[in-house]
Short mmCIF file of C-alpha atoms in Angstrom, two decimals:
data_model
loop_
_atom_site.label_atom_id
_atom_site.label_comp_id
_atom_site.label_asym_id
_atom_site.label_seq_id
_atom_site.Cartn_x
_atom_site.Cartn_y
_atom_site.Cartn_z
CA MET A 1 0.00 0.00 0.00
CA SER A 2 1.43 3.39 -1.04
CA LEU A 3 1.99 5.84 1.79
CA LYS A 4 0.53 8.71 -0.20
CA LEU A 5 -2.87 9.58 -1.60
CA ALA A 6 -3.85 12.51 -3.79
CA ASN A 7 -6.55 13.49 -1.28
CA PRO A 8 -7.34 14.81 1.25
CA GLY A 9 -5.28 17.96 1.64
CA PHE A 10 -5.43 19.74 4.98
CA GLY A 11 -8.54 21.73 4.08
CA MET A 12 -10.45 18.62 3.04
CA ALA A 13 -9.10 16.77 6.11
CA VAL A 14 -10.66 19.49 8.28
CA VAL A 15 -13.95 19.08 6.39
CA LEU A 16 -13.89 15.31 6.93
CA SER A 17 -13.20 15.83 10.65
CA ILE A 18 -16.06 18.32 10.93
CA MET A 19 -18.29 15.76 9.22
CA VAL A 20 -17.45 13.24 11.92
CA VAL A 21 -18.41 15.63 14.72
CA ALA A 22 -21.54 16.84 12.91
CA ILE A 23 -22.87 13.32 12.22
CA GLN A 24 -22.12 12.25 15.80
CA THR A 25 -23.99 15.28 17.14
CA LEU A 26 -26.98 14.86 14.84
CA LEU A 27 -27.34 11.20 15.79
CA ALA A 28 -26.64 11.56 19.52
CA LEU A 29 -28.84 14.61 20.14
CA PRO A 30 -32.18 12.80 19.61
CA LEU A 31 -31.07 10.08 22.04
CA ALA A 32 -30.26 12.68 24.69
CA ILE A 33 -33.65 14.31 24.11
CA LEU A 34 -35.41 10.94 24.49
CA ASP A 35 -33.58 10.38 27.77
CA GLU A 36 -34.96 13.68 29.06
CA VAL A 37 -38.46 12.90 27.81
CA PHE A 38 -38.52 9.62 29.74
CA VAL A 39 -37.50 11.42 32.93
CA ARG A 40 -39.41 14.71 32.70
CA ALA A 41 -42.55 13.82 30.72
CA PHE A 42 -43.19 10.24 31.82
CA GLN A 43 -41.47 10.27 35.23
CA LEU A 44 -39.62 7.08 34.30
CA PRO A 45 -35.99 6.09 35.01
CA ARG A 46 -33.52 7.50 32.51
CA PRO A 47 -32.89 4.77 29.90
CA GLY A 48 -29.38 6.06 29.17
CA LEU A 49 -29.71 5.78 25.39
CA ALA A 50 -27.11 8.49 24.84
CA GLN A 51 -24.56 6.62 26.98
CA ASN A 52 -25.25 3.11 25.68
CA PRO A 53 -22.08 1.63 24.13
CA LEU A 54 -24.02 -0.23 21.43
CA MET A 55 -25.67 3.00 20.35
CA GLY A 56 -22.25 4.61 20.48
CA ALA A 57 -20.88 1.90 18.18
CA PHE A 58 -23.73 2.45 15.71
CA ILE A 59 -23.14 6.21 15.72
CA ASN A 60 -19.38 5.71 15.38
CA VAL A 61 -19.78 3.52 12.29
CA LEU A 62 -22.02 6.08 10.58
CA ALA A 63 -20.01 9.14 11.67
CA LEU A 64 -16.66 7.69 10.54
CA GLY A 65 -18.01 5.63 7.66
CA GLY A 66 -19.41 8.64 5.81
CA PRO A 67 -16.10 10.55 5.69
CA VAL A 68 -14.21 7.35 4.81
CA ALA A 69 -16.58 6.75 1.88
CA LEU A 70 -16.11 10.36 0.74
CA GLY A 71 -12.33 10.02 1.00
CA LEU A 72 -12.41 6.87 -1.12
CA TYR A 73 -14.59 8.65 -3.68
CA LEU A 74 -12.20 11.61 -3.89
CA ASN A 75 -9.32 9.22 -4.54
CA ARG A 76 -11.37 7.03 -6.90
CA LEU A 77 -10.31 3.95 -4.93
CA PRO A 78 -12.31 0.86 -3.98
CA PHE A 79 -12.15 -0.12 -0.31
CA ARG A 80 -10.01 -3.23 -0.79
CA GLN A 81 -7.44 -1.40 -2.88
CA ALA A 82 -7.19 1.48 -0.41
CA PHE A 83 -6.92 -0.71 2.70
CA PRO A 84 -5.29 -4.03 1.79
CA LEU A 85 -4.54 -6.48 4.59
CA ALA A 86 -0.86 -7.04 5.41
CA ARG A 87 0.96 -9.63 7.49
CA LEU A 88 2.20 -8.42 10.87
CA PRO A 89 5.52 -9.93 12.01
CA LEU A 90 5.34 -11.12 15.62
CA ALA A 91 8.39 -9.06 16.64
CA GLN A 92 6.71 -5.88 15.43
CA VAL A 93 3.51 -6.72 17.28
CA ILE A 94 5.38 -7.33 20.55
CA ALA A 95 7.36 -4.09 20.16
CA MET A 96 4.16 -2.21 19.37
CA ILE A 97 2.45 -3.60 22.48
CA LEU A 98 5.36 -2.52 24.67
CA THR A 99 5.24 0.96 23.15
CA VAL A 100 1.48 1.33 23.58
CA VAL A 101 1.35 -0.07 27.12
CA GLY A 102 4.24 2.09 28.32
CA GLY A 103 2.81 5.13 26.58
CA ASP A 104 -0.64 4.57 28.05
CA VAL A 105 0.77 4.39 31.59
CA LEU A 106 2.57 7.71 31.15
CA LEU A 107 -0.41 9.33 29.42
CA SER A 108 -2.59 8.24 32.33
CA GLU A 109 -0.32 10.18 34.66
CA ALA A 110 -0.29 13.14 32.27
CA ASP A 111 -4.08 13.04 32.38
CA ASN A 112 -3.95 13.08 36.20
CA LEU A 113 -1.68 16.12 36.09
CA PHE A 114 -3.94 17.93 33.62
CA ARG A 115 -7.03 17.29 35.73
CA SER A 116 -5.21 18.51 38.84
CA ILE A 117 -4.70 21.87 37.10
CA PHE A 118 -7.98 21.98 35.15
CA PRO A 119 -10.61 19.91 37.00
CA ALA A 120 -13.20 18.25 34.80
CA PRO A 121 -16.82 19.42 35.29
CA GLN A 122 -19.16 17.13 37.21
CA PHE A 123 -21.44 16.39 34.22
CA LEU A 124 -18.46 15.12 32.22
CA VAL A 125 -17.27 12.94 35.11
CA GLU A 126 -20.73 11.41 35.44
CA ALA A 127 -20.98 10.76 31.71
CA TYR A 128 -17.55 9.10 31.80
CA LYS A 129 -18.66 6.78 34.58
CA GLN A 130 -21.88 5.81 32.81
CA VAL A 131 -20.18 4.96 29.54
CA PHE A 132 -16.80 3.59 30.58
CA THR A 133 -16.91 2.24 34.13
CA SER A 134 -20.36 0.66 34.38
CA GLN A 135 -19.86 -3.02 35.16
CA GLY A 136 -23.08 -4.09 33.45
CA ASN A 137 -22.04 -3.35 29.87
CA LEU A 138 -18.55 -4.89 29.62
CA VAL A 139 -19.21 -6.78 26.37
CA GLU A 140 -20.74 -3.70 24.78
CA ARG A 141 -17.78 -1.56 25.85
CA ILE A 142 -15.35 -4.08 24.37
CA PHE A 143 -17.30 -4.06 21.10
CA LEU A 144 -17.27 -0.25 20.92
CA LEU A 145 -13.77 0.50 22.18
CA VAL A 146 -11.72 -2.50 21.04
CA ILE A 147 -13.35 -3.31 17.69
CA VAL A 148 -15.49 -0.52 16.23
CA ALA A 149 -13.51 2.58 17.29
CA PRO A 150 -10.03 1.34 16.29
CA VAL A 151 -11.13 0.16 12.85
CA SER A 152 -13.26 3.18 11.94
CA GLU A 153 -10.94 5.84 13.35
CA GLU A 154 -7.74 4.39 11.91
CA LEU A 155 -9.23 3.95 8.44
CA LEU A 156 -10.03 7.66 8.41
CA PHE A 157 -7.15 9.30 10.28
CA ARG A 158 -4.22 7.09 9.28
CA GLY A 159 -5.64 5.29 6.24
CA LEU A 160 -6.89 8.43 4.47
CA ILE A 161 -6.08 11.73 6.20
CA LEU A 162 -2.44 11.00 7.06
CA ARG A 163 -1.76 9.58 3.61
CA GLY A 164 -3.33 12.60 1.93
CA LEU A 165 -1.24 14.96 4.06
CA LEU A 166 1.92 12.99 3.23
CA SER A 167 1.40 13.91 -0.43
CA ARG A 168 1.73 17.60 0.45
CA HIS A 169 3.87 17.80 3.60
CA GLY A 170 6.85 16.14 5.21
CA PRO A 171 6.28 13.17 7.53
CA VAL A 172 6.63 15.16 10.79
CA LEU A 173 4.11 17.84 9.80
CA ALA A 174 1.73 15.31 8.25
CA VAL A 175 1.70 13.16 11.39
CA GLY A 176 1.34 16.26 13.58
CA LEU A 177 -1.61 17.65 11.63
CA SER A 178 -3.42 14.31 11.42
CA SER A 179 -2.87 13.76 15.16
CA LEU A 180 -4.21 17.25 15.91
CA LEU A 181 -7.40 16.55 13.98
CA PHE A 182 -7.67 13.14 15.64
CA ALA A 183 -7.48 14.77 19.07
CA LEU A 184 -9.90 17.59 18.24
CA VAL A 185 -12.54 15.19 16.92
CA HIS A 186 -12.79 13.62 20.39
CA MET A 187 -14.32 16.95 21.52
CA ASN A 188 -12.96 16.60 25.05
CA PRO A 189 -10.19 18.89 26.35
CA TRP A 190 -9.44 16.36 29.10
CA GLN A 191 -8.73 13.73 26.44
CA PHE A 192 -6.81 15.96 24.04
CA VAL A 193 -3.26 15.24 25.22
CA SER A 194 -3.70 11.47 25.25
CA ALA A 195 -5.48 11.40 21.87
CA PHE A 196 -2.84 13.62 20.26
CA TRP A 197 0.13 11.57 21.40
CA LEU A 198 -1.55 8.28 20.57
CA GLY A 199 -2.19 9.73 17.11
CA VAL A 200 1.53 10.50 16.84
CA ALA A 201 2.40 6.92 17.87
CA PHE A 202 -0.01 5.37 15.38
CA GLY A 203 1.26 7.72 12.66
CA TRP A 204 4.83 6.64 13.42
CA PHE A 205 3.80 3.00 13.22
CA PHE A 206 2.36 3.70 9.78
CA LEU A 207 5.44 5.55 8.55
CA ARG A 208 7.71 2.71 9.68
CA THR A 209 5.65 -0.10 8.18
CA GLY A 210 3.29 1.31 5.56
CA SER A 211 0.61 -0.86 7.19
CA ILE A 212 -2.73 0.33 8.53
CA ASN A 213 -3.09 -3.02 10.31
CA ILE A 214 -0.50 -2.18 12.94
CA CYS A 215 -2.30 1.12 13.63
CA ILE A 216 -5.65 -0.61 14.10
CA LEU A 217 -4.10 -3.24 16.37
CA GLY A 218 -2.24 -0.60 18.40
CA HIS A 219 -5.45 1.41 18.81
CA ALA A 220 -7.28 -1.75 19.91
CA VAL A 221 -4.55 -2.55 22.45
CA SER A 222 -4.69 0.97 23.88
CA ASN A 223 -8.47 0.95 24.21
CA GLY A 224 -8.40 -2.63 25.48
CA LEU A 225 -6.04 -1.60 28.28
CA PHE A 226 -8.49 1.12 29.23
CA VAL A 227 -11.35 -1.39 29.41
CA PHE A 228 -9.18 -3.79 31.41
CA PHE A 229 -8.03 -1.19 33.93
CA THR A 230 -11.53 0.20 34.45
CA SER A 231 -12.85 -3.33 35.03
CA LEU A 232 -10.26 -4.40 37.63
CA ALA A 233 -11.55 -5.19 41.10
CA THR A 234 -8.16 -4.18 42.52
CA ASP A 235 -7.50 -0.45 42.70
CA ILE A 236 -4.18 0.89 41.42
CA PRO A 237 -3.98 4.52 42.61
CA GLY A 238 -4.14 7.00 39.75
CA LEU A 239 -4.53 4.29 37.11
CA THR A 240 -7.76 2.43 37.86
CA THR A 241 -9.27 5.04 40.17
CA ALA A 242 -12.43 6.47 38.60
CA PRO A 243 -12.09 10.23 38.10
CA GLU A 244 -13.87 12.50 40.54
CA ALA A 245 -14.58 16.18 40.04
CA GLY A 246 -12.03 18.21 41.98
CA HIS A 247 -10.15 15.15 43.28
CA VAL A 248 -7.06 13.69 41.59
CA VAL A 249 -4.96 10.70 42.64
CA PHE A 250 -1.48 10.26 41.16
CA GLN A 251 0.14 6.96 40.25
CA PRO A 252 2.94 5.33 42.30
CA TRP A 253 6.44 6.31 41.16
CA TRP A 254 7.33 2.73 40.29
CA LEU A 255 4.40 2.53 37.86
CA ASP A 256 5.53 5.67 36.05
CA ALA A 257 9.10 4.31 35.94
CA ALA A 258 7.87 0.99 34.54
CA GLY A 259 5.83 2.83 31.91
CA ALA A 260 8.85 4.88 30.84
CA LEU A 261 11.01 1.75 30.53
CA MET A 262 8.37 -0.07 28.50
CA LEU A 263 7.91 2.93 26.22
CA LEU A 264 11.63 3.37 25.58
CA GLY A 265 12.15 -0.35 25.11
CA GLY A 266 9.16 -0.61 22.79
CA VAL A 267 10.27 2.31 20.62
CA ALA A 268 13.80 0.89 20.36
CA CYS A 269 12.55 -2.59 19.51
CA PHE A 270 10.03 -1.31 16.97
CA SER A 271 12.75 0.75 15.29
CA LEU A 272 14.98 -2.33 15.10
CA THR A 273 12.26 -4.66 13.84
CA THR A 274 11.26 -2.23 11.09
CA ARG A 275 14.80 -1.30 10.05
CA GLY A 276 15.19 -2.00 6.36
CA ARG A 277 11.44 -2.67 6.11
CA GLU A 278 10.34 0.94 5.69
CA PRO A 279 8.30 1.69 2.56
CA ALA A 280 10.30 2.47 -0.56
CA ALA A 281 12.41 5.61 -0.22
CA GLN A 282 10.74 7.31 -3.17
CA THR A 283 7.40 7.08 -1.42
CA LEU A 284 8.57 9.44 1.30
CA SER A 285 11.08 11.56 -0.58
CA SER A 286 9.10 12.45 -3.71
CA PRO A 287 8.28 16.16 -4.04
CA PRO A 288 5.08 17.16 -2.24
CA LEU A 289 2.04 17.95 -4.36
CA THR A 290 0.81 21.50 -4.40
CA PRO A 291 -2.31 22.13 -2.29
#
């Protein structure tokens, strides 16, 4: 699979990202209204339609699928040609897992630090708990976070947007811009830092391998860790502790140290396992297209 696509440029990438947010809003708003109708008009318990992971998966598929379809149309590419499956060497997968796990541990602490400076509002904390820490919808959360979200988001942001930006910009700027859009689409300032740096990691995986598969798998591992940690019966301070408005718990020093070691080791191993396997030099060094 070529690293570059003729489209989208940055302007069209912004349009595709806005489409994602707009479709999500248009589909989620009626569910939120129905929740209020059940409570206020009928005096019934809130059904939680807007926070249901299965509904979230349905909305995610439509919100990401539309822009992906438009991106394929702009490039005049069928789905199978744009996103071919590739074999993933075991050494690369292991190195990727080390990188993602170590990075997630450090990003968790960065999130703690951010919330200690800028506390999250109570309504956002409650919504987080309903969607991500409710013990009654584990299978649904796995379906949304480990299967649907990684596939749909990586097809758009690494499979189309990053590749379109690589046709016009150098690798560093292209990865940075695609990661910025990836973070902004999450529409949550308290998730921005983590989403941005995960976008950088997935973009680096793509540059080193030319494979969207490793990005999807890395995204699934990251989200799977989140599901695992939020489902643990044992509390690890700062890592598994559910967020509370105005109250932040930091991780033990040894956990941060372990995360740093895993991240450094994973990056080193991934670099070694992909040495000499990078996509053809001309794919990256050809002159950028004009906007």
